[in-house]
Coordinates of C-alpha atoms and ligand atoms in Angstrom, one line a residue:
M1 CA 122.2 127.0 -127.6
P2 CA 123.0 125.3 -124.3
L3 CA 124.2 127.6 -121.6
T4 CA 127.9 127.6 -120.5
L5 CA 129.5 128.3 -117.1
D6 CA 131.6 131.0 -118.8
Q7 CA 128.4 132.8 -119.9
L8 CA 126.8 132.3 -116.5
N9 CA 130.0 133.5 -114.6
S10 CA 130.4 136.6 -116.8
A11 CA 126.8 137.9 -117.2
P12 CA 125.8 141.0 -115.3
A13 CA 123.6 140.2 -112.4
D14 CA 120.3 141.2 -113.9
A15 CA 121.0 139.1 -117.0
A16 CA 122.4 136.1 -115.0
L17 CA 119.2 135.5 -113.1
P18 CA 117.0 134.8 -116.2
L19 CA 119.6 132.2 -117.3
L20 CA 118.7 130.1 -114.2
D21 CA 115.0 130.6 -114.7
G22 CA 112.8 127.8 -113.8
L23 CA 115.3 125.5 -111.9
Y24 CA 113.5 125.8 -108.6
E25 CA 109.6 126.0 -109.0
H26 CA 108.5 129.5 -108.7
S27 CA 111.4 130.4 -106.4
P28 CA 113.9 132.7 -108.1
W29 CA 115.4 133.7 -104.6
I30 CA 117.5 130.5 -104.6
A31 CA 119.3 131.2 -107.9
E32 CA 119.6 134.8 -106.8
A33 CA 121.4 133.9 -103.7
A34 CA 123.6 131.4 -105.4
L35 CA 124.7 133.8 -108.2
A36 CA 126.1 136.0 -105.5
Q37 CA 128.7 133.3 -105.0
R38 CA 130.0 133.4 -108.6
P39 CA 132.3 132.4 -110.2
F40 CA 131.4 128.7 -110.3
V41 CA 134.1 126.2 -111.3
S42 CA 131.8 123.4 -112.2
L43 CA 128.1 122.5 -112.4
A44 CA 128.6 120.2 -109.5
Q45 CA 129.6 123.2 -107.4
L46 CA 126.7 125.2 -108.6
K47 CA 124.3 122.4 -107.8
F48 CA 125.8 122.2 -104.2
I49 CA 125.6 126.0 -103.7
L50 CA 122.0 126.0 -104.8
A51 CA 121.2 123.3 -102.3
Q52 CA 123.2 125.1 -99.5
V53 CA 121.1 128.3 -100.2
V54 CA 118.0 126.1 -99.5
S55 CA 119.4 124.3 -96.4
S56 CA 120.4 127.7 -94.8
A57 CA 117.0 129.3 -95.5
P58 CA 114.4 129.7 -92.8
L59 CA 111.9 126.8 -92.4
E60 CA 109.0 129.0 -93.7
A61 CA 111.0 129.5 -97.0
Q62 CA 111.5 125.9 -97.3
H63 CA 107.9 125.1 -96.8
G64 CA 107.1 127.8 -99.4
L65 CA 109.5 126.1 -101.9
I66 CA 107.8 122.7 -101.4
R67 CA 104.3 124.3 -101.6
A68 CA 105.3 126.0 -105.0
H69 CA 105.3 122.4 -106.5
P70 CA 102.3 121.0 -108.2
E71 CA 100.6 117.7 -107.2
L72 CA 101.7 114.8 -109.2
A73 CA 99.1 114.0 -111.9
G74 CA 97.0 116.6 -110.1
K75 CA 94.4 119.2 -111.3
A76 CA 97.2 121.5 -112.7
M77 CA 98.4 118.7 -114.9
V78 CA 94.8 118.0 -116.0
S79 CA 94.2 121.7 -116.8
Q80 CA 97.6 122.1 -118.3
S81 CA 98.6 124.9 -116.2
L82 CA 101.9 123.5 -115.0
T83 CA 105.2 125.1 -115.8
A84 CA 106.9 124.0 -119.0
E85 CA 109.5 122.0 -116.8
S86 CA 106.9 120.2 -114.7
T87 CA 104.9 119.3 -117.8
H88 CA 108.0 117.8 -119.4
E89 CA 108.7 115.8 -116.3
Q90 CA 105.3 114.5 -115.6
S91 CA 104.9 113.4 -119.2
K92 CA 108.3 111.8 -119.3
A93 CA 107.2 109.7 -116.3
G94 CA 104.1 108.7 -118.2
L95 CA 101.8 110.5 -115.7
T96 CA 99.9 112.0 -118.5
N97 CA 98.9 108.5 -119.7
C98 CA 97.5 107.2 -116.4
S99 CA 94.7 104.7 -116.5
A100 CA 91.5 105.7 -114.8
E101 CA 92.4 103.5 -111.8
E102 CA 96.0 104.9 -111.4
F103 CA 94.6 108.4 -111.7
A104 CA 92.1 107.7 -109.0
Q105 CA 94.8 106.2 -106.8
L106 CA 97.1 109.2 -107.2
Q107 CA 94.3 111.6 -106.3
Q108 CA 93.6 109.7 -103.2
L109 CA 97.4 109.6 -102.3
N110 CA 97.7 113.4 -103.1
A111 CA 94.7 114.1 -100.6
D112 CA 96.0 111.8 -98.0
Y113 CA 99.5 113.3 -98.2
K114 CA 98.3 116.8 -98.2
A115 CA 96.1 116.0 -95.1
K116 CA 99.0 114.5 -93.2
F117 CA 101.9 116.9 -94.0
G118 CA 100.2 120.1 -95.3
W119 CA 102.2 120.3 -98.4
P120 CA 102.1 118.5 -101.8
F121 CA 104.2 115.2 -102.4
V122 CA 107.4 116.1 -104.3
L123 CA 109.3 113.4 -106.2
A124 CA 111.9 113.7 -108.9
V125 CA 109.9 111.7 -111.4
R126 CA 112.6 111.6 -113.9
G127 CA 114.5 109.3 -111.5
P128 CA 118.1 108.4 -110.9
R129 CA 118.9 107.9 -114.5
G130 CA 116.8 110.8 -115.8
L131 CA 114.7 108.6 -118.1
G132 CA 111.5 108.8 -116.0
L133 CA 110.2 106.4 -113.2
S134 CA 107.4 104.1 -114.1
R135 CA 103.9 104.8 -112.8
A136 CA 104.2 101.6 -110.6
E137 CA 107.4 103.0 -109.1
I138 CA 105.9 106.4 -108.5
I139 CA 102.8 105.0 -106.8
A140 CA 105.0 102.6 -104.6
T141 CA 107.2 105.6 -103.6
F142 CA 104.2 107.6 -102.8
E143 CA 102.7 104.9 -100.6
R144 CA 105.9 104.4 -98.8
R145 CA 106.7 108.0 -98.1
L146 CA 103.1 108.7 -96.9
R147 CA 104.1 106.5 -93.9
G148 CA 107.1 108.7 -93.2
H149 CA 107.6 111.2 -90.2
P150 CA 107.0 114.8 -91.2
D151 CA 110.6 115.9 -90.3
F152 CA 112.0 113.3 -92.5
E153 CA 109.5 113.9 -95.3
L154 CA 110.3 117.7 -95.4
Q155 CA 113.9 116.9 -96.0
E156 CA 113.1 114.1 -98.4
C157 CA 111.0 116.7 -100.4
L158 CA 113.8 119.2 -100.5
R159 CA 116.3 116.5 -101.6
N160 CA 114.0 115.5 -104.4
I161 CA 113.6 119.3 -105.3
H162 CA 117.5 119.5 -105.6
R163 CA 117.4 116.4 -107.9
I164 CA 114.7 118.0 -110.0
A165 CA 116.8 121.2 -110.2
E166 CA 119.9 119.1 -111.1
I167 CA 118.1 117.4 -114.1
R168 CA 116.8 120.8 -115.2
L169 CA 120.3 122.4 -114.9
N170 CA 121.8 119.5 -117.0
D171 CA 119.1 120.3 -119.7
K172 CA 120.0 124.0 -119.6
F173 CA 123.6 123.3 -120.0
G174 CA 123.1 120.6 -122.6
V175 CA 125.1 118.2 -120.4
S176 CA 124.3 114.5 -120.0
P177 CA 126.4 112.3 -117.6
D178 CA 127.3 109.7 -120.3
L179 CA 129.9 107.8 -118.3
G180 CA 127.6 107.9 -115.3
D181 CA 124.8 106.5 -117.4
R182 CA 127.0 103.8 -118.7
V183 CA 127.9 102.8 -115.1
W184 CA 124.2 102.9 -114.2
D185 CA 123.2 100.8 -117.2
W186 CA 125.8 98.1 -116.4
Q187 CA 124.4 97.8 -112.8
E188 CA 120.8 97.7 -114.1
H189 CA 121.7 94.9 -116.5
L190 CA 123.6 93.1 -113.8
S191 CA 120.7 93.3 -111.4
Q192 CA 118.7 91.0 -113.8
Y193 CA 120.6 88.0 -112.5
S194 CA 119.3 86.8 -109.3
E195 CA 118.5 83.5 -107.5
A196 CA 115.2 84.8 -106.0
P197 CA 112.4 86.0 -108.2
G198 CA 111.3 89.6 -107.5
Q199 CA 114.4 90.5 -105.5
L200 CA 118.1 90.8 -105.9
T201 CA 120.1 88.0 -104.3
V202 CA 123.3 86.8 -105.6
T203 CA 125.4 84.5 -103.5
Y204 CA 128.6 82.7 -104.0
L205 CA 128.9 80.5 -107.2
T206 CA 125.2 80.1 -107.8
D207 CA 124.0 80.2 -111.4
A208 CA 123.1 83.9 -110.9
H209 CA 126.5 84.6 -109.6
R210 CA 128.2 82.9 -112.4
A211 CA 126.0 84.8 -114.9
C212 CA 127.1 88.0 -113.2
A213 CA 130.8 87.0 -113.5
A214 CA 130.3 86.1 -117.3
F215 CA 128.6 89.6 -117.9
I216 CA 131.5 91.5 -116.1
R217 CA 134.0 89.5 -117.9
E218 CA 132.4 90.2 -121.3
Q219 CA 132.1 94.1 -120.5
M220 CA 135.7 94.3 -119.4
Q221 CA 136.7 92.9 -122.8
V222 CA 134.4 95.4 -124.5
C223 CA 136.1 98.1 -122.4
G224 CA 139.5 97.1 -123.9
F225 CA 141.2 95.4 -121.0
D226 CA 144.2 93.6 -122.3
R227 CA 143.6 90.5 -120.2
V228 CA 140.4 89.3 -118.5
A229 CA 140.0 86.1 -116.6
V230 CA 138.1 84.4 -113.8
D231 CA 140.4 83.2 -111.0
A232 CA 140.5 80.2 -108.8
V233 CA 137.9 81.6 -106.3
G234 CA 135.6 83.2 -109.0
N235 CA 137.0 86.8 -108.9
V236 CA 136.8 88.5 -112.3
V237 CA 140.2 90.1 -113.0
G238 CA 140.8 92.6 -115.9
R239 CA 144.1 94.1 -116.5
Y240 CA 144.9 97.2 -118.6
D241 CA 148.6 97.3 -119.2
G242 CA 150.8 100.4 -118.7
M243 CA 153.2 101.9 -121.0
T244 CA 156.0 99.9 -119.5
A245 CA 156.1 96.8 -117.2
G246 CA 156.0 98.8 -113.9
Q247 CA 153.8 98.7 -110.9
T248 CA 150.0 98.2 -111.0
L249 CA 147.2 100.0 -109.4
L250 CA 144.8 97.6 -107.8
T251 CA 141.0 98.4 -107.5
G252 CA 137.7 96.9 -107.4
S253 CA 134.8 95.7 -105.2
H254 CA 132.4 92.8 -104.8
Y255 CA 129.7 91.6 -107.0
D256 CA 127.8 89.2 -104.7
T257 CA 124.9 90.6 -102.7
V258 CA 123.1 90.1 -99.4
R259 CA 119.7 88.5 -99.8
N260 CA 117.2 90.9 -101.1
G261 CA 119.9 93.6 -101.5
G262 CA 120.6 96.6 -103.6
K263 CA 122.1 97.0 -107.1
Y264 CA 125.0 99.2 -106.2
D265 CA 126.7 97.7 -103.1
G266 CA 130.0 96.6 -104.3
R267 CA 129.1 96.7 -108.0
L268 CA 129.6 100.5 -108.3
G269 CA 133.3 99.9 -107.4
I270 CA 133.8 97.5 -110.2
F271 CA 132.1 99.6 -112.9
V272 CA 133.5 103.0 -112.1
P273 CA 137.1 102.0 -112.8
M274 CA 135.8 99.9 -115.8
A275 CA 134.3 103.2 -117.3
C276 CA 137.8 104.9 -116.8
V277 CA 139.6 102.1 -118.5
H278 CA 137.1 102.2 -121.4
A279 CA 137.8 106.0 -121.8
L280 CA 141.6 105.4 -121.7
H281 CA 141.2 102.6 -124.3
R282 CA 139.0 104.7 -126.6
A283 CA 141.6 107.5 -126.4
G284 CA 144.4 105.0 -127.1
Q285 CA 145.9 106.1 -123.9
R286 CA 148.4 104.2 -121.7
L287 CA 149.4 105.3 -118.2
P288 CA 152.8 104.9 -116.6
F289 CA 151.3 102.0 -114.5
A290 CA 148.9 99.1 -115.2
I291 CA 145.5 99.1 -113.8
E292 CA 144.0 95.9 -112.3
V293 CA 140.2 95.9 -111.7
V294 CA 139.1 93.0 -109.6
A295 CA 135.4 92.0 -109.3
F296 CA 135.4 90.2 -106.0
A297 CA 133.3 87.0 -106.0
E298 CA 132.4 86.9 -102.2
E299 CA 132.3 89.6 -99.7
E300 CA 129.0 89.2 -97.9
G301 CA 129.2 85.7 -96.5
Q302 CA 125.7 84.7 -97.4
R303 CA 125.9 81.2 -98.8
F304 CA 128.8 80.1 -96.9
K305 CA 130.2 81.8 -93.7
A306 CA 133.3 83.0 -95.6
T307 CA 133.1 86.8 -95.6
F308 CA 135.7 88.6 -97.7
L309 CA 136.8 85.3 -99.3
G310 CA 137.3 87.1 -102.8
S311 CA 139.6 89.9 -101.5
G312 CA 141.2 87.6 -98.8
A313 CA 142.4 85.3 -101.6
L314 CA 144.6 88.1 -102.9
T315 CA 146.2 88.7 -99.4
G316 CA 146.9 85.0 -98.8
D317 CA 144.0 84.8 -96.2
F318 CA 142.0 81.6 -97.2
N319 CA 140.8 79.4 -94.5
P320 CA 141.2 75.7 -95.7
A321 CA 138.3 74.7 -93.3
W322 CA 136.0 76.8 -95.6
L323 CA 136.2 74.1 -98.3
D324 CA 134.2 71.7 -96.2
Q325 CA 131.6 74.2 -95.2
R326 CA 128.2 73.3 -96.6
D327 CA 125.4 75.6 -97.8
A328 CA 121.7 75.2 -96.8
D329 CA 121.2 72.5 -99.4
G330 CA 124.2 70.6 -98.1
V331 CA 126.6 71.4 -101.0
S332 CA 130.1 71.9 -99.8
M333 CA 132.3 74.9 -101.0
R334 CA 134.7 72.5 -102.6
N335 CA 132.1 71.0 -104.7
A336 CA 130.5 74.4 -105.6
M337 CA 133.8 75.4 -106.8
Q338 CA 134.3 72.4 -109.0
Q339 CA 130.8 72.6 -110.4
A340 CA 131.4 76.3 -111.3
G341 CA 134.4 75.2 -113.3
L342 CA 137.0 77.1 -111.0
C343 CA 139.0 73.8 -110.6
E344 CA 138.9 70.6 -112.5
T345 CA 139.1 68.6 -109.2
N346 CA 137.9 69.1 -105.7
E347 CA 141.1 67.6 -104.2
T348 CA 142.2 69.6 -101.3
N349 CA 145.8 70.1 -102.1
T350 CA 145.3 71.1 -105.7
V351 CA 142.5 73.5 -104.8
L352 CA 144.4 75.2 -102.0
K353 CA 147.6 75.4 -104.2
R354 CA 145.6 77.2 -106.9
I355 CA 144.0 79.6 -104.4
A356 CA 147.4 80.3 -102.8
S357 CA 148.7 81.3 -106.2
L358 CA 146.3 84.2 -106.2
Q359 CA 148.2 86.0 -103.4
R360 CA 149.5 89.3 -104.6
D361 CA 153.1 90.6 -104.2
P362 CA 152.8 94.0 -102.6
A363 CA 156.0 95.1 -104.3
Q364 CA 154.2 94.9 -107.6
Y365 CA 151.4 97.3 -106.6
L366 CA 151.1 101.0 -106.1
G367 CA 148.1 100.5 -103.6
F368 CA 144.4 99.7 -103.6
V369 CA 141.5 102.0 -104.0
E370 CA 137.8 101.3 -103.8
V371 CA 134.7 103.2 -104.8
H372 CA 131.6 102.2 -102.8
I373 CA 128.1 103.5 -102.3
E374 CA 128.0 105.0 -98.8
Q375 CA 125.4 102.8 -97.4
G376 CA 124.3 105.3 -94.9
P377 CA 122.4 108.6 -94.7
V378 CA 125.4 111.1 -94.1
L379 CA 126.2 112.4 -97.6
N380 CA 122.5 112.5 -98.7
A381 CA 121.7 114.7 -95.8
L382 CA 124.7 117.0 -96.5
N383 CA 123.6 117.3 -100.4
L384 CA 127.1 115.9 -101.1
P385 CA 127.7 113.5 -103.9
L386 CA 131.2 112.2 -102.7
G387 CA 132.8 111.7 -99.5
I388 CA 136.3 110.6 -98.5
V389 CA 136.9 107.7 -96.1
T390 CA 139.3 108.2 -93.3
S391 CA 139.1 104.7 -91.8
I392 CA 137.1 101.6 -92.0
N393 CA 135.9 101.2 -88.5
A394 CA 137.3 98.7 -86.0
S395 CA 134.5 96.4 -84.7
A396 CA 133.9 93.8 -82.0
R397 CA 130.8 91.5 -81.7
Y398 CA 129.4 89.5 -78.8
Q399 CA 126.6 87.1 -78.0
G400 CA 125.4 87.5 -74.5
E401 CA 122.8 86.2 -72.1
V402 CA 121.4 87.6 -68.8
V403 CA 119.9 85.2 -66.4
G404 CA 117.4 86.1 -63.7
T405 CA 114.4 84.5 -62.3
A406 CA 111.3 83.4 -64.3
C407 CA 108.2 83.8 -62.1
H408 CA 104.5 84.7 -62.1
A409 CA 103.9 88.0 -63.8
G410 CA 100.8 88.6 -61.7
T411 CA 102.0 87.7 -58.2
T412 CA 105.6 88.9 -58.1
P413 CA 105.7 92.6 -57.0
M414 CA 108.0 94.8 -59.1
N415 CA 110.6 95.3 -56.3
Q416 CA 110.9 91.5 -55.8
R417 CA 111.8 90.6 -59.5
A418 CA 115.0 89.6 -61.2
D419 CA 113.8 90.4 -64.8
A420 CA 116.5 89.4 -67.3
A421 CA 114.8 91.4 -70.1
C422 CA 114.7 94.6 -68.2
A423 CA 118.4 94.3 -67.4
V424 CA 119.1 94.0 -71.1
A425 CA 116.8 97.0 -71.9
E426 CA 118.7 99.1 -69.5
F427 CA 122.0 98.0 -70.9
M428 CA 120.7 98.9 -74.5
L429 CA 120.0 102.5 -73.3
A430 CA 123.5 102.6 -71.8
C431 CA 125.0 101.4 -75.1
E432 CA 123.2 104.3 -76.9
Q433 CA 124.2 106.8 -74.4
R434 CA 127.9 105.9 -74.3
A435 CA 128.2 105.5 -78.1
R436 CA 126.7 108.8 -78.6
Q437 CA 129.4 110.6 -76.4
D438 CA 132.1 109.7 -78.9
G439 CA 130.1 111.1 -81.8
D440 CA 131.5 108.6 -84.4
S441 CA 131.2 105.4 -82.4
V442 CA 128.2 103.0 -82.8
A443 CA 126.8 100.3 -80.6
T444 CA 123.9 98.1 -81.5
V445 CA 122.0 95.4 -79.8
G446 CA 120.3 93.9 -82.9
Q447 CA 119.1 90.6 -81.6
L448 CA 117.0 90.1 -78.5
L449 CA 115.4 86.9 -77.4
V450 CA 113.4 85.8 -74.4
P451 CA 113.7 82.0 -74.7
N452 CA 110.3 80.3 -74.1
G453 CA 109.0 83.7 -73.0
S454 CA 105.3 84.0 -72.1
V455 CA 102.8 86.8 -71.7
N456 CA 102.3 86.1 -68.0
V457 CA 105.9 85.2 -67.0
V458 CA 108.6 87.7 -65.9
P459 CA 111.6 87.0 -68.3
G460 CA 114.1 84.6 -66.6
R461 CA 116.6 84.7 -69.5
C462 CA 117.4 87.2 -72.2
Q463 CA 119.8 86.5 -75.0
F464 CA 121.2 89.4 -77.1
S465 CA 123.9 90.4 -79.6
L466 CA 126.1 93.4 -79.3
D467 CA 128.0 95.1 -82.2
L468 CA 130.5 97.8 -81.4
R469 CA 132.3 99.9 -84.1
A470 CA 134.7 102.9 -83.9
P471 CA 137.3 104.6 -86.3
S472 CA 140.2 103.4 -84.3
N473 CA 141.1 100.3 -82.2
A474 CA 141.8 102.5 -79.1
Q475 CA 138.3 104.1 -79.4
R476 CA 136.6 100.8 -79.9
D477 CA 138.5 99.3 -76.9
A478 CA 137.6 102.3 -74.7
L479 CA 133.9 101.8 -75.7
Q480 CA 134.0 98.2 -75.0
V481 CA 135.6 98.6 -71.5
D482 CA 132.9 101.1 -70.5
L483 CA 130.0 99.0 -71.9
L484 CA 131.2 95.7 -70.3
R485 CA 131.5 97.6 -67.0
A486 CA 128.0 99.0 -67.4
L487 CA 126.6 95.6 -68.1
A488 CA 128.3 94.1 -65.0
D489 CA 127.0 97.0 -62.9
I490 CA 123.5 96.8 -64.2
C491 CA 123.4 93.1 -63.6
A492 CA 124.9 93.5 -60.1
Q493 CA 122.3 96.1 -59.2
R494 CA 119.4 94.0 -60.6
K495 CA 120.7 90.8 -59.0
V496 CA 120.8 89.0 -62.3
S497 CA 123.8 87.2 -63.7
H498 CA 125.3 87.4 -67.1
H499 CA 127.8 86.1 -69.6
L500 CA 129.2 87.5 -72.8
T501 CA 131.2 85.7 -75.6
E502 CA 133.2 87.7 -78.2
S503 CA 132.3 86.3 -81.6
M504 CA 134.2 88.6 -84.0
R505 CA 136.9 91.2 -83.7
A506 CA 138.4 93.3 -86.5
S507 CA 141.0 96.0 -86.4
A508 CA 140.4 99.5 -88.0
A509 CA 141.8 100.0 -91.4
P510 CA 142.8 103.7 -91.5
S511 CA 143.3 105.1 -95.0
A512 CA 146.8 105.6 -96.1
P513 CA 147.3 109.5 -95.8
E514 CA 148.8 109.9 -99.3
W515 CA 146.0 107.9 -100.9
Q516 CA 143.3 109.6 -98.9
S517 CA 144.7 113.0 -100.0
R518 CA 144.6 111.9 -103.7
W519 CA 140.9 111.2 -103.3
E520 CA 140.6 114.7 -101.6
N521 CA 142.4 116.4 -104.5
A522 CA 140.1 114.6 -106.8
V523 CA 136.9 115.8 -105.1
A524 CA 138.3 119.3 -104.8
S525 CA 139.1 119.4 -108.5
L526 CA 135.4 118.9 -109.2
G527 CA 134.6 122.0 -107.2
L528 CA 133.1 120.1 -104.4
P529 CA 133.8 120.5 -100.6
I530 CA 135.8 117.7 -99.1
H531 CA 133.9 115.7 -96.5
R532 CA 135.9 113.1 -94.5
M533 CA 134.0 110.3 -92.8
P534 CA 134.8 106.8 -91.2
S535 CA 133.2 103.8 -92.9
G536 CA 130.9 102.1 -90.6
A537 CA 130.6 99.0 -92.8
G538 CA 133.4 96.6 -93.6
H539 CA 134.7 96.6 -97.2
D540 CA 137.2 94.6 -99.4
A541 CA 139.7 97.4 -98.8
M542 CA 140.1 96.4 -95.2
K543 CA 141.4 93.0 -96.5
L544 CA 143.8 94.7 -98.9
H545 CA 144.8 96.9 -96.0
D546 CA 146.9 94.0 -94.6
I547 CA 149.3 94.1 -97.5
M548 CA 149.2 97.5 -99.2
P549 CA 148.1 101.2 -98.7
Q550 CA 144.4 101.8 -99.4
A551 CA 141.9 104.5 -99.4
M552 CA 138.1 104.6 -100.3
L553 CA 135.7 107.0 -102.0
F554 CA 132.1 107.0 -101.0
V555 CA 129.3 107.9 -103.4
R556 CA 125.9 109.3 -101.9
G557 CA 123.0 107.0 -101.8
Q558 CA 119.4 108.1 -102.5
N559 CA 116.4 107.4 -100.2
A560 CA 118.4 108.6 -97.2
G561 CA 121.3 106.3 -98.2
I562 CA 119.4 103.0 -97.3
S563 CA 121.4 100.0 -98.3
H564 CA 121.2 96.1 -98.0
N565 CA 117.7 96.9 -99.3
P566 CA 116.0 97.0 -102.7
L567 CA 115.6 100.8 -102.2
E568 CA 119.2 101.3 -102.5
S569 CA 119.7 103.8 -105.2
T570 CA 122.2 106.3 -106.6
T571 CA 122.0 108.7 -109.5
S572 CA 123.9 108.5 -112.8
D573 CA 125.1 112.1 -112.2
D574 CA 126.7 111.0 -108.9
M575 CA 128.2 108.0 -110.8
Q576 CA 129.6 110.4 -113.4
L577 CA 131.3 112.5 -110.6
A578 CA 132.8 109.1 -109.2
V579 CA 134.3 108.4 -112.6
A580 CA 135.7 111.8 -112.9
A581 CA 137.2 111.6 -109.4
F582 CA 138.6 108.3 -110.3
G583 CA 140.1 109.7 -113.5
H584 CA 141.6 112.6 -111.5
L585 CA 143.2 110.0 -109.2
L586 CA 144.7 108.2 -112.2
D587 CA 146.0 111.6 -113.6
Q588 CA 147.6 112.3 -110.2
L589 CA 149.4 109.0 -110.1
A590 CA 150.6 109.5 -113.7
Q591 CA 152.0 112.8 -112.8
V592 CA 153.9 111.3 -109.8
S593 CA 155.2 108.8 -112.3
S594 CA 156.4 111.9 -114.2
V595 CA 154.3 111.5 -117.3
G596 CA 151.4 113.9 -117.5
S597 CA 148.0 112.9 -118.8
N598 CA 144.6 114.6 -118.6
S599 CA 142.0 112.6 -120.2
F600 CA 139.1 113.0 -117.7
G601 CA 139.4 116.6 -116.3
Q602 CA 136.1 117.9 -115.3
V603 CA 132.8 116.6 -115.9
D604 CA 131.3 119.8 -117.0
Ligands
ZN701 ZN1 129.7 96.2 -100.3

């Protein structure tokens, strides 16, 4: 019989501890400390509390926990002396069926890892979906993490230990994140469409992109949307009608990717609401408002420089000059649109008229919400599955150049140089220091070039980029004023000249307070702490912000939250929580509309 939260909450202390036996390898102190915080309102809360116990334990105890783990495919597995839980996990990942070569490779990795870090390599081998990683994935992860820094690797081992405990806990409670699995599987399926072999690249209106649209459209139909269509810019739009013809909740995210990107960026925000609509449809339930889920065709600006084209079309922001932009193969956007069957003609007036008709009337909408993978390390480091976005950061970008004097590297004394690259280097450190002062501002020099530089020449020119972001326009502007002044001072002191051109500027998109608080209520209802954070990345929500209230929910990424990278990952358990939070938001809106409903409730 699976364990229930009621049983766990009501058991006397000495009877409760054995109920959580085996969650953390040979370390009952963790469950013991967590049980002191009973009652738990949800499994998600229990998992968080367990992780908190470990985070607040002394370093020695954390090391002890890691050392209590067996090596992967190690001697303990061979001699069958693993715990029952570890045996199950290692066999599920196929480690008991290693070829002689794989086995030898793992032994070498075990030895190298132990020599470098002093503890065994810990990996949640059942993976983000719980089905087991492949041996190739395990070996690749092992090799990658072997190159890591010990401080990072210690935390990464602990995070994997929490993931192992999460899966063990699900098993104990007989819980499986079915809706999260569904969302995970959709994304896995969608990731097979790519224009580059061996990596995930889906750019605007390529064959892979159109295959993605077709799959999303088909799945929306399966989910029970009343109307599903591809619009004039390639957005896939699914509409689930309300009880009456009233207002509509708008939601969604993008399905295009950067080159060699991750499987969840954008797509998660399409599939989470789809899972909710599917659940409503199966329950034969209608809400007092309609739900419109839009899979935006273009957000990343990869094939054409037309970032946010998909969501911009809904706000009436489409630049007609884009139609004549050509991709790397010389294909114009207007021809790409015609080839994709979005318009029978490529004639300007007709195309623009069709696109203009996509503009939404804000009076018809309640607001816009977007679920997105965090794309950063914050939630992962806090052991929190969900975060609430307070604002999409304001940004400004520049291209700059410092000009000094190119001269002989051997004959020019250090005090008689005008080194352009040194000036930029000093400026970079000033950026780092100034942005840090704010706590939540960021400043990045991502491109650095010494044109025609040579090993024996003092750099006479140095070109660079500058990217500034902050949660409010005022904070960004203050950062900008200080950094531009710092650049001028550094250049004056070093007797070099400089120029800087602004290439992009975007206003902050603060979350609408009532919508942000709906996400907060939803997260609190799951028994999880509320963590508010700005979004450092731009999202479709910042376009919709121009015409209606918006707020976003972030979902934790694995692998320290890495994104725009094939290592981007999140678990089906976290996706389940995102679906539950979205369902709770729908329930809140339904209650405001005076008709109660409670079809999602808690995951557990
Ligand atoms: Zn995105």
